[in-house]
GROMACS .gro file of C-alpha atoms in nm:
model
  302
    1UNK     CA    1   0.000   0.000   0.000
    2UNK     CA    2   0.166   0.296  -0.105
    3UNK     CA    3   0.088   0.573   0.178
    4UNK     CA    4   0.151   0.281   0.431
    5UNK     CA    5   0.528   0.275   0.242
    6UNK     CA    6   0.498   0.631   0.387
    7UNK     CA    7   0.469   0.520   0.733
    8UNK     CA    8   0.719   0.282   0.719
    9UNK     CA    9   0.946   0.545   0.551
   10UNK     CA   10   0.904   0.806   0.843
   11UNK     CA   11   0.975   0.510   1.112
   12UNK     CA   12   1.356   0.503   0.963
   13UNK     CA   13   1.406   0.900   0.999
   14UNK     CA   14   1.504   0.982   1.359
   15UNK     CA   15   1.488   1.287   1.556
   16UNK     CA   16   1.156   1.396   1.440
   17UNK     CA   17   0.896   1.565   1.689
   18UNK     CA   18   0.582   1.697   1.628
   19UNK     CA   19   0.399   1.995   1.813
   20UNK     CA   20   0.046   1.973   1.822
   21UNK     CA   21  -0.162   2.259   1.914
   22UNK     CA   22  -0.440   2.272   2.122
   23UNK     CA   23  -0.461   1.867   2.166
   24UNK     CA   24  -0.749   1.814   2.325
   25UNK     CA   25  -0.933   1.635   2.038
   26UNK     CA   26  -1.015   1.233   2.008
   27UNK     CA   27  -0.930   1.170   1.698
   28UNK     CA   28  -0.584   1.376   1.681
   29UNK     CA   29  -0.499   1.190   1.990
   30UNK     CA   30  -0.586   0.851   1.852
   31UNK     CA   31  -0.375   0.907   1.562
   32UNK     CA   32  -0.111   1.025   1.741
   33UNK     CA   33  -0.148   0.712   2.007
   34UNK     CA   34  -0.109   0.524   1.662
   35UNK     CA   35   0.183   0.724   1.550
   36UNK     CA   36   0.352   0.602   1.867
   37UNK     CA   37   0.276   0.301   1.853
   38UNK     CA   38   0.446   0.268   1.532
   39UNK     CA   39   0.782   0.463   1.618
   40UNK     CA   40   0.707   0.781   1.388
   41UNK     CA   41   0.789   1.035   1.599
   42UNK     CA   42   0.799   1.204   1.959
   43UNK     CA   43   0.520   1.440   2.056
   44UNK     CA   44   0.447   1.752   2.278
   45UNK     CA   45   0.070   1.834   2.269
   46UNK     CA   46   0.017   2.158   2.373
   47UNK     CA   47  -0.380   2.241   2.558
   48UNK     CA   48  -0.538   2.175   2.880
   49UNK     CA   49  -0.336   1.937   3.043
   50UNK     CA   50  -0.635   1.763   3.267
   51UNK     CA   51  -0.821   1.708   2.932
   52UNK     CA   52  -0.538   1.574   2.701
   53UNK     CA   53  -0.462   1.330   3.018
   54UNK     CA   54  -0.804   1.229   3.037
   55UNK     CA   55  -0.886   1.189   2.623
   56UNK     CA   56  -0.488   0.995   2.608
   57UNK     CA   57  -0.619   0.744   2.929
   58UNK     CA   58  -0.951   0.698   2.740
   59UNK     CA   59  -0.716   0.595   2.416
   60UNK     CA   60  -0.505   0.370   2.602
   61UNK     CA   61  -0.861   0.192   2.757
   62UNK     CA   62  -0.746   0.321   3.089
   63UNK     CA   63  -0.428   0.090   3.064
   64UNK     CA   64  -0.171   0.431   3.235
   65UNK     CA   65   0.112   0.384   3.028
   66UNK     CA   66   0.395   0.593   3.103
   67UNK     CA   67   0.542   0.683   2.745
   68UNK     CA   68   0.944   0.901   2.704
   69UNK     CA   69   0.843   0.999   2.362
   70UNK     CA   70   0.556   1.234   2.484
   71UNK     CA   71   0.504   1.548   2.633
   72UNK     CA   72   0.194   1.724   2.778
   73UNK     CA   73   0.267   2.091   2.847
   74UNK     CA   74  -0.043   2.277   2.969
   75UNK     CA   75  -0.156   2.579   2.820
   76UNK     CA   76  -0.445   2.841   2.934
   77UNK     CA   77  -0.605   2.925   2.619
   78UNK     CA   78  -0.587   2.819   2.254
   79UNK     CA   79  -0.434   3.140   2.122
   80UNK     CA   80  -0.132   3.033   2.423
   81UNK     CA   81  -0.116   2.674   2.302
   82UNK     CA   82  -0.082   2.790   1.900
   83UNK     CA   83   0.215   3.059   2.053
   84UNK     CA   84   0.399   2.803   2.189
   85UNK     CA   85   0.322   2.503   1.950
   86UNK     CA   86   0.421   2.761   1.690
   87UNK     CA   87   0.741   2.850   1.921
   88UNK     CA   88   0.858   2.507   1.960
   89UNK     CA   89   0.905   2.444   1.585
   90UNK     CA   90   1.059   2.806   1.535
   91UNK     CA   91   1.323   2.724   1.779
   92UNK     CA   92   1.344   2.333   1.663
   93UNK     CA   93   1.206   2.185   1.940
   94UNK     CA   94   0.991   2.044   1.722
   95UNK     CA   95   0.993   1.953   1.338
   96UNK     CA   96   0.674   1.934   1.245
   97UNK     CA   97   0.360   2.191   1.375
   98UNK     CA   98   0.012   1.992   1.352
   99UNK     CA   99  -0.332   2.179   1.419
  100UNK     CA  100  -0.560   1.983   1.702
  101UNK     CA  101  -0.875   2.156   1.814
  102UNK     CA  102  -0.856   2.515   1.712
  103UNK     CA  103  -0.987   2.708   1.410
  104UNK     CA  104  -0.735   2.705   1.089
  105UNK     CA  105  -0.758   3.087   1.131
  106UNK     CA  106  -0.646   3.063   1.506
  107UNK     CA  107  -0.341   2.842   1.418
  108UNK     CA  108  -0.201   3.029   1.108
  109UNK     CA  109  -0.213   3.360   1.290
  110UNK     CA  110   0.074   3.186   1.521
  111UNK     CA  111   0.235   3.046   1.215
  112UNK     CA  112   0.271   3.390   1.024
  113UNK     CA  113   0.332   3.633   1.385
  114UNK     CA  114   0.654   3.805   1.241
  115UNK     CA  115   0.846   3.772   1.557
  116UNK     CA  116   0.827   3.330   1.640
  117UNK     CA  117   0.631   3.260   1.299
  118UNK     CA  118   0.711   2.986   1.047
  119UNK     CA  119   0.726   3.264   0.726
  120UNK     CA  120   0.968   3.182   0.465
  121UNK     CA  121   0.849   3.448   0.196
  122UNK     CA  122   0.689   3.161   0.049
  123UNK     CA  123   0.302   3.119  -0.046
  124UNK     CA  124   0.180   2.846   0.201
  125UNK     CA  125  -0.041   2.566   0.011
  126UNK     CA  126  -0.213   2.246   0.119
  127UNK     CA  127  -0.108   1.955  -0.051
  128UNK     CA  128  -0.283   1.649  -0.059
  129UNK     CA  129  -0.144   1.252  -0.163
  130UNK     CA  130  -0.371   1.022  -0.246
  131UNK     CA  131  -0.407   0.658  -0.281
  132UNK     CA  132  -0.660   0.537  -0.526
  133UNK     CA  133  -0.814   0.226  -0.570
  134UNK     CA  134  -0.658   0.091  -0.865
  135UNK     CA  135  -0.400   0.331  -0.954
  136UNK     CA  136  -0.037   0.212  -0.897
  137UNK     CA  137   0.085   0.559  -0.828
  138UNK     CA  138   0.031   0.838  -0.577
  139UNK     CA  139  -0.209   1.183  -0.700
  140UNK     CA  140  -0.092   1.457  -0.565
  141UNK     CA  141  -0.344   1.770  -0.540
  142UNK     CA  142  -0.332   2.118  -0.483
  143UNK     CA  143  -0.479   2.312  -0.380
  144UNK     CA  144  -0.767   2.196  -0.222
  145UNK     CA  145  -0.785   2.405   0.146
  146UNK     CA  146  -0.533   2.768   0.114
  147UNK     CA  147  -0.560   2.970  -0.195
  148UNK     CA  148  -0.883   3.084  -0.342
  149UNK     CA  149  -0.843   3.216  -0.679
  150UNK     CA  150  -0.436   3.176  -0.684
  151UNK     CA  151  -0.260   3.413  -0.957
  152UNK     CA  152  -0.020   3.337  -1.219
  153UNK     CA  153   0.286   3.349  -1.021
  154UNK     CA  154   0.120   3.210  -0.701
  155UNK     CA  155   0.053   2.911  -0.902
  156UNK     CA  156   0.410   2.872  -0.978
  157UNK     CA  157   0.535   2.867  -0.637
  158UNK     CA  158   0.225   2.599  -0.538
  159UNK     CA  159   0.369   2.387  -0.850
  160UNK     CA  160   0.748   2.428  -0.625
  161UNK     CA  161   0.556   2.331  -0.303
  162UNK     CA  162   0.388   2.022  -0.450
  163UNK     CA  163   0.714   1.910  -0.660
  164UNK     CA  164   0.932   1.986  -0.316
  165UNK     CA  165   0.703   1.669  -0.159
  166UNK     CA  166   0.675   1.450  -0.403
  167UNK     CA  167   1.009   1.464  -0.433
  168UNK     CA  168   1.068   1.403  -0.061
  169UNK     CA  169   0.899   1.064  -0.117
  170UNK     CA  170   1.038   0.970  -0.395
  171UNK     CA  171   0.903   1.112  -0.714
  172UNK     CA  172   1.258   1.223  -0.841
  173UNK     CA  173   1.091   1.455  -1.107
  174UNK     CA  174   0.715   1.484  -1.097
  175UNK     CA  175   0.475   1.509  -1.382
  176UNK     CA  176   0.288   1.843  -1.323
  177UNK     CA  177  -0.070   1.862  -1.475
  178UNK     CA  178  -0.213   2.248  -1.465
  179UNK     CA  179  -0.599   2.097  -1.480
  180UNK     CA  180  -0.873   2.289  -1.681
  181UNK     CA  181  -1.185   2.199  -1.847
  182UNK     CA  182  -1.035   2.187  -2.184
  183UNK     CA  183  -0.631   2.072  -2.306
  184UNK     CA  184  -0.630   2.375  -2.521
  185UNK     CA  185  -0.574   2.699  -2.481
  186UNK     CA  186  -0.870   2.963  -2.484
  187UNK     CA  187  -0.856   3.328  -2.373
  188UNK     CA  188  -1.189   3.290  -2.284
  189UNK     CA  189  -1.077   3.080  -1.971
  190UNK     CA  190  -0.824   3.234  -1.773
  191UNK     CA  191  -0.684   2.876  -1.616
  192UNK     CA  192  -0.579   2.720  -1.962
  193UNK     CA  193  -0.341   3.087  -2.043
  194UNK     CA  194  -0.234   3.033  -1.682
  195UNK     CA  195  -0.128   2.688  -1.810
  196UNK     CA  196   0.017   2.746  -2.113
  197UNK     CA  197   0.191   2.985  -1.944
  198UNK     CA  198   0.333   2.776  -1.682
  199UNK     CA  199   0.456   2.517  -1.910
  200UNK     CA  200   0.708   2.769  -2.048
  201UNK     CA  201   0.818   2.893  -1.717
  202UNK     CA  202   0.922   2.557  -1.705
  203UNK     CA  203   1.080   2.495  -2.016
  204UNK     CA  204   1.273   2.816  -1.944
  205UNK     CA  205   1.380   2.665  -1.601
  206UNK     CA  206   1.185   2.930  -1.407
  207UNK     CA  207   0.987   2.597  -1.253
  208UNK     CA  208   1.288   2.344  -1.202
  209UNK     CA  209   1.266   2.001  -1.049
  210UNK     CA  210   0.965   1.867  -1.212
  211UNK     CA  211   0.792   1.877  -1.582
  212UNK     CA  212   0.483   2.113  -1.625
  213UNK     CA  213   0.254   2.081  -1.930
  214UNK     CA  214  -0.118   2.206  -1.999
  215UNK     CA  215  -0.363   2.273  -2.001
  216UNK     CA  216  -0.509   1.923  -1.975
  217UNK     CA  217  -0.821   1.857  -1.871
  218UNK     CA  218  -0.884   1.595  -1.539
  219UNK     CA  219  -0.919   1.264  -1.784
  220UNK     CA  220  -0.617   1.339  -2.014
  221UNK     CA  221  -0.386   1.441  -1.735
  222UNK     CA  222  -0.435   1.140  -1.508
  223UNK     CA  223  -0.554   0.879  -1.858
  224UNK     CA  224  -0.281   0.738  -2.160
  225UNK     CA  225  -0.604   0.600  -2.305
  226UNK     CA  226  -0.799   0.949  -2.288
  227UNK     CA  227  -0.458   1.132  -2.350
  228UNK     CA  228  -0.388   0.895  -2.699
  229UNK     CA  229  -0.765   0.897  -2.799
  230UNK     CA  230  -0.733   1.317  -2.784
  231UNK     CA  231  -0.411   1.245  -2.977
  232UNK     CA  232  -0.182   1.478  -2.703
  233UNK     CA  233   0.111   1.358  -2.704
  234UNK     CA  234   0.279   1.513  -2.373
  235UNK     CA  235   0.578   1.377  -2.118
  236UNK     CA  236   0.256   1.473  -1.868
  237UNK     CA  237  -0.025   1.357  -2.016
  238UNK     CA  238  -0.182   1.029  -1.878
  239UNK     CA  239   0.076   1.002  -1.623
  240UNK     CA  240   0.074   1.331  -1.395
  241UNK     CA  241   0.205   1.307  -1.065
  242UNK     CA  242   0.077   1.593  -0.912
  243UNK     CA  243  -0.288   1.791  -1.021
  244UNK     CA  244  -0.278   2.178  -0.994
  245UNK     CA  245  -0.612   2.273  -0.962
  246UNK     CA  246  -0.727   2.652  -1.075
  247UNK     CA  247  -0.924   2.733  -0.804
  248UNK     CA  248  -0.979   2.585  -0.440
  249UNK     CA  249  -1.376   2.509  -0.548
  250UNK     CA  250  -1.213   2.269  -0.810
  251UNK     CA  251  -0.950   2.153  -0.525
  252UNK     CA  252  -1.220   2.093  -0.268
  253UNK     CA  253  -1.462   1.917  -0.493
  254UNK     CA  254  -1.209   1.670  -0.642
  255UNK     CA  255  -1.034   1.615  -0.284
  256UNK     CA  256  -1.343   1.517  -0.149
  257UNK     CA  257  -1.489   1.335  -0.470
  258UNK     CA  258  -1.212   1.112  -0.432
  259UNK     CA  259  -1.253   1.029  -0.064
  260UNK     CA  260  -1.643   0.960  -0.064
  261UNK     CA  261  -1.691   0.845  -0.447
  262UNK     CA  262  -1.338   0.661  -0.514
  263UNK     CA  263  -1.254   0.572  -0.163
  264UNK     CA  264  -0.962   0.665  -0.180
  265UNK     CA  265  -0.717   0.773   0.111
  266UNK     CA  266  -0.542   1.063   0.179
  267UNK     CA  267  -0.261   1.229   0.395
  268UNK     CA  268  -0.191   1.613   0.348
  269UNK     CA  269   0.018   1.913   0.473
  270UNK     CA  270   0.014   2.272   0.458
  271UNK     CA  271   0.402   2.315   0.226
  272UNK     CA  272   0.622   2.647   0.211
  273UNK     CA  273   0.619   2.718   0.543
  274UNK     CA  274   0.955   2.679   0.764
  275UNK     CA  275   0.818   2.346   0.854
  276UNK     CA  276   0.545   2.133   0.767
  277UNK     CA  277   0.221   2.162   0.872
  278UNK     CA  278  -0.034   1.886   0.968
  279UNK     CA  279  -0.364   2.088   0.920
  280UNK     CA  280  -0.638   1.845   0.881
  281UNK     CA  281  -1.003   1.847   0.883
  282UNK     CA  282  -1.210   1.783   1.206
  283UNK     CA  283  -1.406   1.542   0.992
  284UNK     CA  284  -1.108   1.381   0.871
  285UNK     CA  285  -1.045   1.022   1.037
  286UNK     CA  286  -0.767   0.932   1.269
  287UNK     CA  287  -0.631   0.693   0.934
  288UNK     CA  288  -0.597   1.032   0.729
  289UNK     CA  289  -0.424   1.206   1.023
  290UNK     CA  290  -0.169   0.959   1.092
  291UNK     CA  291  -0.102   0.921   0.728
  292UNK     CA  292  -0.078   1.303   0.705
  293UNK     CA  293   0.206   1.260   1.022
  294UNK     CA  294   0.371   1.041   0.831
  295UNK     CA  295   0.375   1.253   0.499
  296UNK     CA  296   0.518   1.588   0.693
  297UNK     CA  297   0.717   1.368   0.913
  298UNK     CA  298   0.867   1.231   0.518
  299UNK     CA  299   0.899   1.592   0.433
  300UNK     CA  300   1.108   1.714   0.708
  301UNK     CA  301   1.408   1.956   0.549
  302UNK     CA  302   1.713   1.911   0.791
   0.00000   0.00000   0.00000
């Protein structure tokens, strides 16, 4: 299974921990329970202490294990436990900054304060890998949960936050498919001219590290049959590695079209900050969140 190879693959890097903000939350605690079960990582969840003990004793079927590789350092507010979450993986106490139970607003404020913050200069984007029944290969999407209605050059850095992971497990040079409605381009619709126009930032090596061509549209980027029948003929084409998506309704509807329709399964981070970012949804499962440890936990730069 390819996002357990993921797991298996953040197991072998050492020195990883993970700073979870405002912890109190079942399912973040099960995965993480799960993550240390498994070796992936140590963990410090920041929140109310008498709650996090409570949820983690619940988790453990009130077995009290007594565990080195975590930490439970109490907090009196959310907006506290996001500073110092935030503040551990500024100051590399931590490597990795995951969101628990606090609003995405709440926890990027923390991770873009200009004094402890986790800016790089970088557009932040979420990227999401997904295994798909009967497709031998991760997707990679973005961006389905950040950017609205991202701009020409915006687009370009997503494309160098999305190629950045795949390459950190193991897709030495991604495909990159810029997705519209059409594989032509039409002034009429601004995402194929963003397309075409990423493809020759590319070519020109203004996008390095991975191969960009569109526009395509969903079924010739991610089909060889659709992609021959059309007649493209495209290094991309039929065998993209990683989807950009024009807008995040697009992102959002194909993320979760995947998930309920295909079954698939997912594990995503928030890329171009200092660090990655484990930022999942509260209706996510404890599966998607440990898989999404093990992808920023894979992406670590060191």
């Amino acid at each position: 299974m390819l996002l357990e190879s993921l797991i298996y693959k953040a197991t072998q890097l050492d020195g990883n921990t993970v700073a979870v903000a405002v912890a109190e939350d079942e399912e973040v605690i099960e995965a993480v329970i799960e993550a240390l079960n498994r070796n992936l990582a140590n963990f410090i969840l920041f929140g109310d202490k008498e709650k996090i003990k409570m949820i983690v004793n619940v988790k453990n079927k009130g077995q009290q294990k007594s565990n080195k590789k975590l930490t439970i350092v109490h907090a009196e507010s959310n907006e506290m436990a996001a500073e110092l979450a935030v503040k551990a993986v500024s100051t590399k106490e931590a490597t990795v900054l995951m969101k628990g139970n606090i609003p995405t607003s709440s926890l990027l404020k923390a991770v873009l304060n200009k004094e402890y913050g986790l800016r790089t200069g970088n557009i932040l984007s979420h990227v999401a890998v997904f295994e798909v029944p009967d497709f031998d290969r991760f997707t990679i999407v973005t961006d389905a949960g950040m950017n609205i209605a991202p701009e020409l050059e915006q687009k370009a850095q997503m494309i160098k936050n999305a190629a950045a992971l795949a390459r950190a497990i193991g897709i030495e040079c991604p495909k990159v498919a810029p997705i519209a409605a059409v594989e032509v381009v039409n002034p009429a619709m601004q995402a194929t001219i963003d397309a075409a126009a990423l493809s020759v930032m590319n070519k020109r090596g203004q996008i390095t590290g991975c191969i960009v061509d569109g526009p395509l549209a969903l079924d010739n980027a991610v089909s060889a049959l659709a992609a021959e029948h059309k007649g493209i003929q495209s290094e991309v084409a039929g065998r993209a590695d990683i989807l950009l998506v024009p807008t995040i309704e697009v992102g959002n509807v194909l993320y979760k079209s995947l998930i309920y329709f295909a079954k698939a399964k997912v594990g995503a981070v928030i890329a171009g900050a200092k660090a990655p970012i484990v930022l999942t949804s509260r209706a996510d499962s404890a599966e998607s969140k440990l898989y999404s440890l093990a992808l920023a936990i894979c992406s670590v730069i060191k």
